[in-house]
Amino acid sequence: MAQNDTVTLIGSWSSPFALRARVALHLKSVKYEYVDEPDVLKSKSELLIKSNPIHKKVPVLIHGDVSVCESLNIVQYIDEAWSSDPSILPSHPYDRASARFWAQYVDDKCFESLDAVAGAKDDEGRMAAAGKLMECLAILEQTFQKISKGSGFFGGENIGYLDIACGTLLGPISVIEAFSGVKFLREETTPGLIKWAERFRAHEAVKPYMPTVEEFVAFAKKKFSVQ
Amino acid sequence: MAQNDTVTLIGSWSSPFALRARVALHLKSVKYEYVDEPDVLKSKSELLIKSNPIHKKVPVLIHGDVSVCESLNIVQYIDEAWSSDPSILPSHPYDRASARFWAQYVDDKCFESLDAVAGAKDDEGRMAAAGKLMECLAILEQTFQKISKGSGFFGGENIGYLDIACGTLLGPISVIEAFSGVKFLREETTPGLIKWAERFRAHEAVKPYMPTVEEFVAFAKKKFSVQ
């Protein structure tokens, strides 16, 4: 496939993982067709099953005659296939390794805790899971302070790989906050992440694709039939 | 850190994940000090805890004054920090994305099935998990036939990123085969992987670091106090 081959992204409006691919494509000014799978957990299109036969999940990036799956993998692919500026991953090998490490931390530890909060069967389990999620966010706060060095994003002056990875947390966190009444991003514990989240949501490569907190909450209430 | 800064690898003799880092360092002819954590599940050195405070797991690569954790991340770091030939990841963006996708498949799906076989509480659970592991290996066989295109390795004529990722499966599979009496790599279902495994074990970048099947089995018997 070549840079000017057709590009299609299969996503889903509310998927925080599909958001990653959209932000990366926007940053690289790639023109693409967007195919939405409105209720991907219940019904999957033939195109999705054919292009991601192993996991059958969004997002999938179809570039010419090949498909790339798994959101972090797609973001790296976009950075390498459209290698002109801006770079999404940092340039130095250690900074790249650090960004990859923390992105994996988001997908493993943070989402594990988020899923545990959402899926807890009683208050005790929910409290324990909430505590773990807060620990994860406190660790991400330290990481932000260390990596961003006073600039606005994990990636420095502009958003990069780790910003895109962390950005997926914001939708699910806002839903859990609305349902539980508990604040997970707090001025006392995660002041840097709170300001980062505002900047991330308002960024021109994010805003067109990321549902607002209100839209996320309305979607989740409808999905779980909560009044 | 610079290429000629000191390099230390913290590993553990029987860790299939530490093996990844050793193979990558060998391929790149990097000189390093190897620090073994002989029983890392029970006792962790101060050096390990300090250099991998988040996960406290081997392997950790210490290069000058920075530490890189998580085995696949370390392999990518080695490929980028010592960028001279041989390349460990393929050069084309799609081939790189494909190698990363399947390496993640090994760590997620294959190891999930391996852990389920090893941790099953009864025969029924063990049979179900064994079936899933066989499905995973059949999918890897297809992938090998497609990617290797008749050459000896996933990476072509020489071992690459996906070979290094898949190589971690061989020790645990040999232990489970020895304990259960069931063959998971079979001539009928995974003929390509059987030959690939022989070549991988015999490769000069692997052989010095990978325990033999007999050593793996003896280690596991001692660990689980099986006669």
mmCIF file with all atom_site columns, C-alpha atoms in Angstrom, chain A residues 108-133 136 176 184:
data_model
loop_
_atom_site.group_PDB
_atom_site.id
_atom_site.type_symbol
_atom_site.label_atom_id
_atom_site.label_alt_id
_atom_site.label_comp_id
_atom_site.label_asym_id
_atom_site.label_entity_id
_atom_site.label_seq_id
_atom_site.pdbx_PDB_ins_code
_atom_site.Cartn_x
_atom_site.Cartn_y
_atom_site.Cartn_z
_atom_site.occupancy
_atom_site.B_iso_or_equiv
_atom_site.pdbx_formal_charge
_atom_site.auth_seq_id
_atom_site.auth_comp_id
_atom_site.auth_asym_id
_atom_site.auth_atom_id
_atom_site.pdbx_PDB_model_num
ATOM 1  C CA . ASP A 1 108 ? -3.570  -2.973 31.357 1.00 0.00 ? 108 ASP A CA 1
ATOM 2  C CA . LYS A 1 109 ? -3.727  -1.459 34.835 1.00 0.00 ? 109 LYS A CA 1
ATOM 3  C CA . CYS A 1 110 ? -5.999  1.572  34.361 1.00 0.00 ? 110 CYS A CA 1
ATOM 4  C CA . PHE A 1 111 ? -8.605  -0.217 32.244 1.00 0.00 ? 111 PHE A CA 1
ATOM 5  C CA . GLU A 1 112 ? -8.454  -3.265 34.532 1.00 0.00 ? 112 GLU A CA 1
ATOM 6  C CA . SER A 1 113 ? -9.376  -0.977 37.439 1.00 0.00 ? 113 SER A CA 1
ATOM 7  C CA . LEU A 1 114 ? -12.040 0.841  35.423 1.00 0.00 ? 114 LEU A CA 1
ATOM 8  C CA . ASP A 1 115 ? -13.618 -2.459 34.409 1.00 0.00 ? 115 ASP A CA 1
ATOM 9  C CA . ALA A 1 116 ? -13.476 -3.631 38.028 1.00 0.00 ? 116 ALA A CA 1
ATOM 10 C CA . VAL A 1 117 ? -15.282 -0.493 39.240 1.00 0.00 ? 117 VAL A CA 1
ATOM 11 C CA . ALA A 1 118 ? -17.938 -0.820 36.533 1.00 0.00 ? 118 ALA A CA 1
ATOM 12 C CA . GLY A 1 119 ? -18.394 -4.553 37.058 1.00 0.00 ? 119 GLY A CA 1
ATOM 13 C CA . ALA A 1 120 ? -18.267 -4.714 40.875 1.00 0.00 ? 120 ALA A CA 1
ATOM 14 C CA . LYS A 1 121 ? -21.098 -6.747 42.350 1.00 0.00 ? 121 LYS A CA 1
ATOM 15 C CA . ASP A 1 122 ? -21.310 -4.988 45.718 1.00 0.00 ? 122 ASP A CA 1
ATOM 16 C CA . ASP A 1 123 ? -20.196 -1.812 47.469 1.00 0.00 ? 123 ASP A CA 1
ATOM 17 C CA . GLU A 1 124 ? -17.178 -3.474 49.059 1.00 0.00 ? 124 GLU A CA 1
ATOM 18 C CA . GLY A 1 125 ? -15.857 -4.645 45.696 1.00 0.00 ? 125 GLY A CA 1
ATOM 19 C CA . ARG A 1 126 ? -16.614 -1.256 44.164 1.00 0.00 ? 126 ARG A CA 1
ATOM 20 C CA . MET A 1 127 ? -14.727 0.585  46.901 1.00 0.00 ? 127 MET A CA 1
ATOM 21 C CA . ALA A 1 128 ? -11.691 -1.673 46.516 1.00 0.00 ? 128 ALA A CA 1
ATOM 22 C CA . ALA A 1 129 ? -11.680 -1.247 42.742 1.00 0.00 ? 129 ALA A CA 1
ATOM 23 C CA . ALA A 1 130 ? -12.163 2.520  43.080 1.00 0.00 ? 130 ALA A CA 1
ATOM 24 C CA . GLY A 1 131 ? -9.153  2.658  45.379 1.00 0.00 ? 131 GLY A CA 1
ATOM 25 C CA . LYS A 1 132 ? -7.023  0.863  42.782 1.00 0.00 ? 132 LYS A CA 1
ATOM 26 C CA . LEU A 1 133 ? -8.212  3.192  40.042 1.00 0.00 ? 133 LEU A CA 1
ATOM 27 C CA . CYS A 1 136 ? -3.405  4.239  38.994 1.00 0.00 ? 136 CYS A CA 1
ATOM 28 C CA . ILE A 1 176 ? -18.218 6.244  36.312 1.00 0.00 ? 176 ILE A CA 1
ATOM 29 C CA . PHE A 1 184 ? -11.681 10.257 40.418 1.00 0.00 ? 184 PHE A CA 1
#
